[in-house]
XYZ file of C-alpha atoms in Angstrom:
420
model
C 5.369 194.389 187.697
C 1.950 195.013 186.155
C 0.693 198.409 185.098
C -1.691 199.870 182.581
C 0.729 201.169 179.991
C 0.263 204.678 178.625
C 2.703 206.881 176.674
C 3.156 208.991 179.803
C 3.957 206.039 182.091
C 6.330 204.549 179.509
C 8.263 207.824 179.235
C 8.506 207.995 183.035
C 9.935 204.493 183.460
C 13.500 204.851 184.795
C 16.483 202.858 183.488
C 17.224 199.601 185.248
C 19.653 199.894 188.163
C 21.418 196.525 187.942
C 19.634 194.471 185.299
C 16.720 194.961 182.932
C 13.164 194.703 184.220
C 9.758 194.127 182.636
C 6.434 195.961 182.950
C 3.382 193.897 181.920
C 0.410 195.651 180.372
C -2.790 195.296 182.415
C -4.911 196.117 179.367
C -3.571 193.394 177.060
C -2.379 190.162 178.655
C 0.851 188.891 177.111
C 2.181 192.318 176.123
C 5.081 193.635 178.174
C 7.803 196.265 177.955
C 11.430 195.454 178.788
C 13.553 198.341 180.141
C 17.354 198.113 179.929
C 20.050 199.663 182.113
C 20.616 202.355 179.462
C 16.918 203.301 179.410
C 16.076 201.472 176.182
C 12.478 200.174 176.009
C 11.367 197.246 173.821
C 7.893 195.697 173.414
C 7.505 191.908 173.623
C 4.683 189.364 173.584
C 4.898 186.271 175.801
C 2.750 183.251 174.905
C 2.926 179.490 175.289
C 3.467 177.799 171.914
C 3.491 174.009 171.587
C 3.933 173.654 175.338
C 6.841 176.101 175.601
C 6.705 179.731 176.719
C 8.006 181.965 173.924
C 8.935 185.636 173.958
C 8.444 187.436 170.636
C 9.957 190.854 170.066
C 7.574 193.430 168.582
C 9.639 196.606 168.375
C 11.320 199.497 170.210
C 9.666 202.454 171.892
C 9.168 205.246 170.781
C 9.776 204.149 167.166
C 6.815 201.812 167.671
C 3.921 203.580 169.411
C 1.927 201.938 172.197
C -1.130 201.806 169.930
C 0.854 200.045 167.182
C 2.431 197.666 169.720
C -0.994 196.608 171.038
C -2.325 196.120 167.524
C 0.673 194.002 166.568
C 0.462 192.042 169.838
C -3.263 191.302 169.306
C -2.527 190.106 165.787
C 0.243 187.797 167.020
C -1.848 186.432 169.907
C -4.797 185.788 167.578
C -2.541 184.023 165.102
C -1.152 181.805 167.893
C -4.618 180.972 169.233
C -5.850 179.987 165.748
C -2.737 177.917 165.119
C -1.632 180.044 162.209
C 1.584 181.331 163.785
C 4.721 179.791 162.292
C 7.817 180.072 164.459
C 10.861 181.195 162.481
C 13.827 178.876 162.319
C 17.055 179.980 164.031
C 18.890 180.398 160.732
C 16.203 182.822 159.542
C 16.762 184.981 162.629
C 20.504 185.019 161.913
C 19.886 186.159 158.356
C 17.807 189.081 159.587
C 20.397 190.173 162.171
C 22.505 193.083 160.966
C 26.276 192.795 160.917
C 28.588 195.196 162.743
C 29.605 196.628 159.371
C 25.952 197.500 158.686
C 25.332 198.860 162.181
C 28.313 201.266 162.311
C 27.098 203.637 159.547
C 23.590 203.659 161.068
C 25.049 204.449 164.497
C 27.106 207.306 163.075
C 24.193 208.769 161.111
C 21.403 208.367 163.674
C 23.309 208.807 166.939
C 26.859 210.168 166.721
C 26.161 212.993 164.277
C 23.285 214.212 166.439
C 25.224 214.253 169.724
C 28.946 214.440 169.050
C 30.809 217.241 167.285
C 33.710 214.838 166.812
C 31.576 212.127 165.190
C 34.249 211.669 162.524
C 36.648 210.688 165.287
C 34.157 208.070 166.497
C 33.823 206.798 162.947
C 37.600 206.509 162.587
C 38.106 204.508 165.771
C 35.174 202.196 164.987
C 36.898 201.335 161.706
C 39.561 199.702 163.881
C 37.010 196.904 164.377
C 36.765 196.217 160.628
C 37.892 192.621 161.197
C 34.540 192.080 162.953
C 32.375 193.889 160.395
C 31.128 190.683 158.733
C 29.903 189.244 162.033
C 26.248 189.607 163.177
C 26.008 192.189 165.910
C 24.627 189.690 168.434
C 27.527 187.280 167.852
C 30.329 189.679 168.794
C 31.970 188.510 171.999
C 33.927 190.354 174.655
C 37.093 188.443 173.705
C 36.737 189.596 170.081
C 36.751 193.246 171.150
C 39.681 192.692 173.527
C 41.749 191.168 170.709
C 41.182 194.249 168.546
C 42.137 196.525 171.440
C 45.332 194.515 171.989
C 46.202 194.962 168.307
C 45.737 198.740 168.577
C 48.001 198.873 171.637
C 50.620 196.711 169.918
C 50.578 199.227 167.078
C 51.798 201.915 169.459
C 48.490 203.726 170.082
C 47.385 202.847 173.628
C 45.262 205.975 174.047
C 43.455 205.232 170.781
C 42.548 201.822 172.197
C 40.719 203.599 175.034
C 38.862 205.753 172.507
C 37.958 202.688 170.446
C 36.519 200.942 173.501
C 34.505 204.023 174.476
C 33.032 204.235 170.968
C 32.200 200.505 170.949
C 30.442 200.817 174.320
C 28.265 203.627 172.997
C 27.458 201.637 169.854
C 26.482 198.515 171.824
C 24.299 200.513 174.241
C 22.617 202.122 171.227
C 21.954 198.636 169.824
C 20.345 197.639 173.141
C 18.118 200.712 173.028
C 16.971 199.760 169.545
C 16.297 196.137 170.502
C 19.031 194.651 168.292
C 20.756 192.916 171.211
C 19.829 192.151 174.809
C 23.173 192.744 176.533
C 26.427 194.515 175.691
C 29.520 192.286 175.354
C 31.705 195.165 176.554
C 29.647 196.223 179.584
C 31.939 197.026 182.541
C 35.052 196.368 180.428
C 37.743 198.690 181.786
C 39.897 200.888 179.507
C 42.996 198.884 178.545
C 45.401 201.772 179.172
C 45.770 204.138 182.094
C 45.892 207.703 180.828
C 47.747 210.573 182.416
C 46.962 214.213 181.765
C 49.406 215.921 179.438
C 51.622 218.533 181.037
C 53.612 219.593 177.976
C 54.360 223.317 177.887
C 56.467 224.711 175.045
C 59.582 226.609 176.042
C 60.160 230.147 174.792
C 62.592 228.844 172.184
C 60.124 226.190 170.973
C 57.255 228.674 170.825
C 59.409 231.065 168.830
C 60.334 228.227 166.466
C 56.687 227.253 165.910
C 55.829 230.890 165.123
C 58.705 231.339 162.678
C 58.193 227.947 160.996
C 54.494 228.746 160.593
C 55.378 232.056 158.952
C 57.264 230.144 156.286
C 54.114 228.229 155.388
C 52.346 231.344 154.118
C 48.561 231.544 153.824
C 46.502 229.893 155.212
C 48.535 227.910 157.758
C 50.752 230.806 158.859
C 47.889 232.974 160.091
C 45.944 230.003 161.450
C 48.794 228.770 163.652
C 49.584 232.312 164.787
C 45.966 232.795 165.888
C 46.076 229.469 167.731
C 49.075 230.797 169.650
C 47.659 234.271 170.259
C 44.061 233.352 171.204
C 44.613 229.978 172.900
C 41.493 228.549 171.278
C 41.201 224.986 170.018
C 42.569 224.013 166.621
C 39.155 223.161 165.165
C 37.657 226.410 166.443
C 40.405 228.513 164.854
C 40.670 226.589 161.580
C 36.876 226.697 161.195
C 36.625 230.433 161.921
C 33.909 232.295 159.963
C 33.905 235.932 158.901
C 30.338 236.162 160.217
C 31.696 235.419 163.718
C 34.116 238.339 163.605
C 33.637 242.007 164.433
C 37.037 243.418 163.545
C 35.973 247.015 164.163
C 35.302 246.215 167.813
C 37.873 243.432 168.088
C 35.491 240.601 169.022
C 35.226 236.973 167.925
C 31.875 235.393 168.891
C 31.955 231.594 168.819
C 28.466 230.000 168.700
C 27.788 227.001 170.924
C 27.511 224.662 167.927
C 31.172 225.303 167.106
C 32.575 224.885 170.607
C 33.666 221.570 172.116
C 31.812 222.126 175.402
C 28.735 223.543 173.592
C 29.054 226.838 175.463
C 28.965 230.063 173.418
C 32.243 231.913 173.795
C 33.327 235.514 173.230
C 37.026 236.077 172.496
C 38.302 239.668 172.634
C 40.929 240.213 169.939
C 44.220 241.914 170.642
C 45.299 244.520 168.018
C 47.928 242.090 166.685
C 45.225 239.474 166.049
C 43.001 242.014 164.290
C 45.974 243.059 162.158
C 46.644 239.436 161.159
C 42.984 238.846 160.268
C 42.855 241.989 158.138
C 45.779 240.647 156.131
C 43.972 237.383 155.302
C 42.674 237.235 151.701
C 38.927 236.664 151.430
C 37.320 234.164 149.078
C 34.320 235.510 147.200
C 30.989 234.211 148.569
C 32.765 232.235 151.304
C 32.320 232.648 155.053
C 35.427 230.639 155.944
C 38.471 232.618 157.032
C 40.995 229.821 156.543
C 40.155 227.972 153.345
C 41.727 226.996 150.049
C 38.490 225.953 148.347
C 36.007 228.536 149.610
C 33.564 225.776 150.556
C 35.398 224.016 153.401
C 37.847 224.998 156.137
C 41.480 223.993 155.801
C 42.678 220.506 156.666
C 45.992 218.686 156.452
C 47.228 219.511 159.950
C 48.969 216.150 160.186
C 51.244 216.997 157.263
C 51.707 220.533 158.610
C 52.785 219.099 161.965
C 55.359 216.909 160.211
C 56.828 219.973 158.488
C 56.951 221.950 161.726
C 58.559 218.979 163.488
C 61.639 219.443 161.289
C 62.710 222.086 163.805
C 62.020 219.808 166.807
C 64.466 216.998 166.123
C 65.602 216.706 169.751
C 62.458 218.043 171.421
C 59.865 216.119 173.395
C 56.739 215.258 171.435
C 54.341 218.207 171.203
C 50.844 218.777 169.847
C 48.881 221.788 168.655
C 46.675 221.462 171.742
C 49.758 222.124 173.886
C 49.641 225.731 172.653
C 46.586 226.299 174.889
C 48.414 225.002 177.951
C 51.474 227.055 177.006
C 49.410 230.250 176.792
C 47.680 229.509 180.111
C 51.006 228.848 181.845
C 52.524 232.053 180.499
C 49.451 234.070 181.464
C 49.843 232.784 185.013
C 53.468 233.934 184.923
C 52.189 237.338 183.766
C 50.021 237.367 186.929
C 46.704 236.965 185.141
C 44.073 235.737 187.628
C 43.186 232.010 187.340
C 39.476 232.658 186.716
C 40.353 235.028 183.846
C 42.576 232.344 182.271
C 39.672 229.891 182.607
C 37.388 232.437 180.932
C 39.826 232.949 178.048
C 40.093 229.179 177.492
C 36.304 228.723 177.854
C 36.721 225.949 180.375
C 33.311 224.790 181.545
C 34.536 223.365 184.829
C 37.150 225.192 186.785
C 37.508 228.166 189.079
C 34.087 229.535 188.092
C 31.438 226.836 187.788
C 27.807 226.022 188.494
C 25.371 228.922 188.748
C 28.237 231.419 188.831
C 29.434 230.182 185.438
C 26.010 230.875 183.908
C 25.944 234.455 185.152
C 29.580 235.053 184.205
C 29.285 233.668 180.678
C 29.479 237.111 179.052
C 31.506 238.752 181.807
C 35.212 239.505 182.082
C 35.439 240.890 178.538
C 37.737 243.717 179.616
C 39.832 241.385 181.762
C 40.088 238.817 178.978
C 41.138 241.512 176.508
C 43.794 242.775 178.891
C 45.134 239.241 179.376
C 45.205 238.516 175.640
C 46.901 241.846 174.927
C 49.588 241.038 177.517
C 50.096 237.682 175.830
C 50.291 239.287 172.358
C 52.979 241.698 173.592
C 54.852 238.736 175.066
C 54.726 236.926 171.727
C 55.949 240.016 169.879
C 58.859 240.324 172.295
C 59.572 236.619 172.004
C 59.632 236.575 168.221
C 61.672 239.780 168.245
C 59.680 241.279 165.414
C 58.541 244.884 165.161
C 54.993 245.688 164.116
C 56.286 247.084 160.829
C 58.288 243.959 159.971
C 55.399 241.716 160.935
C 52.985 243.679 158.733
C 55.377 243.540 155.794
C 55.736 239.780 156.134
C 51.994 239.272 156.349
C 51.316 241.431 153.316
C 54.029 239.520 151.439
C 52.295 236.223 152.326
C 48.986 237.595 151.063
C 50.521 238.664 147.753
C 52.192 235.273 147.383
C 48.880 233.477 148.099
C 47.216 235.610 145.432
C 49.938 234.780 142.921
C 51.664 238.169 143.050
C 55.007 236.890 144.342
C 57.038 233.772 143.594
C 57.863 231.294 146.335
C 60.837 232.551 148.320
C 62.520 229.199 148.715
C 61.251 228.333 152.150
C 62.900 224.945 152.079
C 66.394 226.326 152.629
C 65.189 228.745 155.285
C 63.299 225.928 157.002
C 66.480 223.859 157.026
C 68.370 226.790 158.499
C 65.773 227.139 161.305
C 65.807 223.417 161.954
C 69.575 223.534 162.298
């Protein structure tokens, strides 16, 4: 189609439905804009050179403005008319094409970090394609990607293969938007593994074991795991908790949208047991992190922690920290907590309350959520068979040990006893 290009009309151009399309500028003959299925827009100049029609890429919108694109197009057209234009040899184009290994860090920095809270996860799965890093981005074939995915599956991580494919699709679409490639080699490639939703719910005995094994860890993992159990919030949200988010006097934890997976601000009422645990946590000077060993970063090392906790699960089905959320939700249902209150506690964006109602109910149900979380805290106290006094003494002992006031109590033997 032909149209007088303006910044406004370019912004309004929709993504291609089936395949890319071109809009030719009525003001400057030879200049056109190619629009991809992902909405990427790239300027080109078409001109006959030595009897053959050639298409020369100018640059991507909006990095290259319309004014700059017209100036560059006029310069190219003038050079062709005067016979000064020298067509680059194919090998020169290959030398200028970035490799996958060069594209990945740019993709992470310019795209993933801006849009994905779990950009480190994307970076990790893209490293699975390291065998292709030396190859120019436009020379990566569908079969190459499939071979890498097959290797991941053969290594016993079928779900990770799905994540790797999803990350590669985003990277390739980003490359199209930036004019690096014309088509994605993985477009319409289906996930290699069929995923089923996890249904794992810890039994009372398993939940009690996780609580008691966590206690043996001392600060900071003991309190962190206990708060994961008691609040039902995600591991990253609990481990990254800030003092500035907490109002212990009123028993409220306010999670900002930037720290929540679904980008929805969340208010978590705190049961008295949770407040008591938080008050026992030692504070690092000039640090806002609640669970930290450095003062400058939140705690990490959950993989090694999980291995230590697994010592008590020798014959148990595989479990994950995320299963604690499902376990809390299931138990709340057994305690006759209404489904929409459970959804509110978990901060589920889609569920019983959704759409416009979800917007108006974002800060509602505080009393109901507190009541539900208090019921759950009482259930945990009954389950672990610990009195408030004993629990407080243990927590204060952990604090003193973390501060160097008490020697280690030989948790290895106790851990073995629990595991047995």
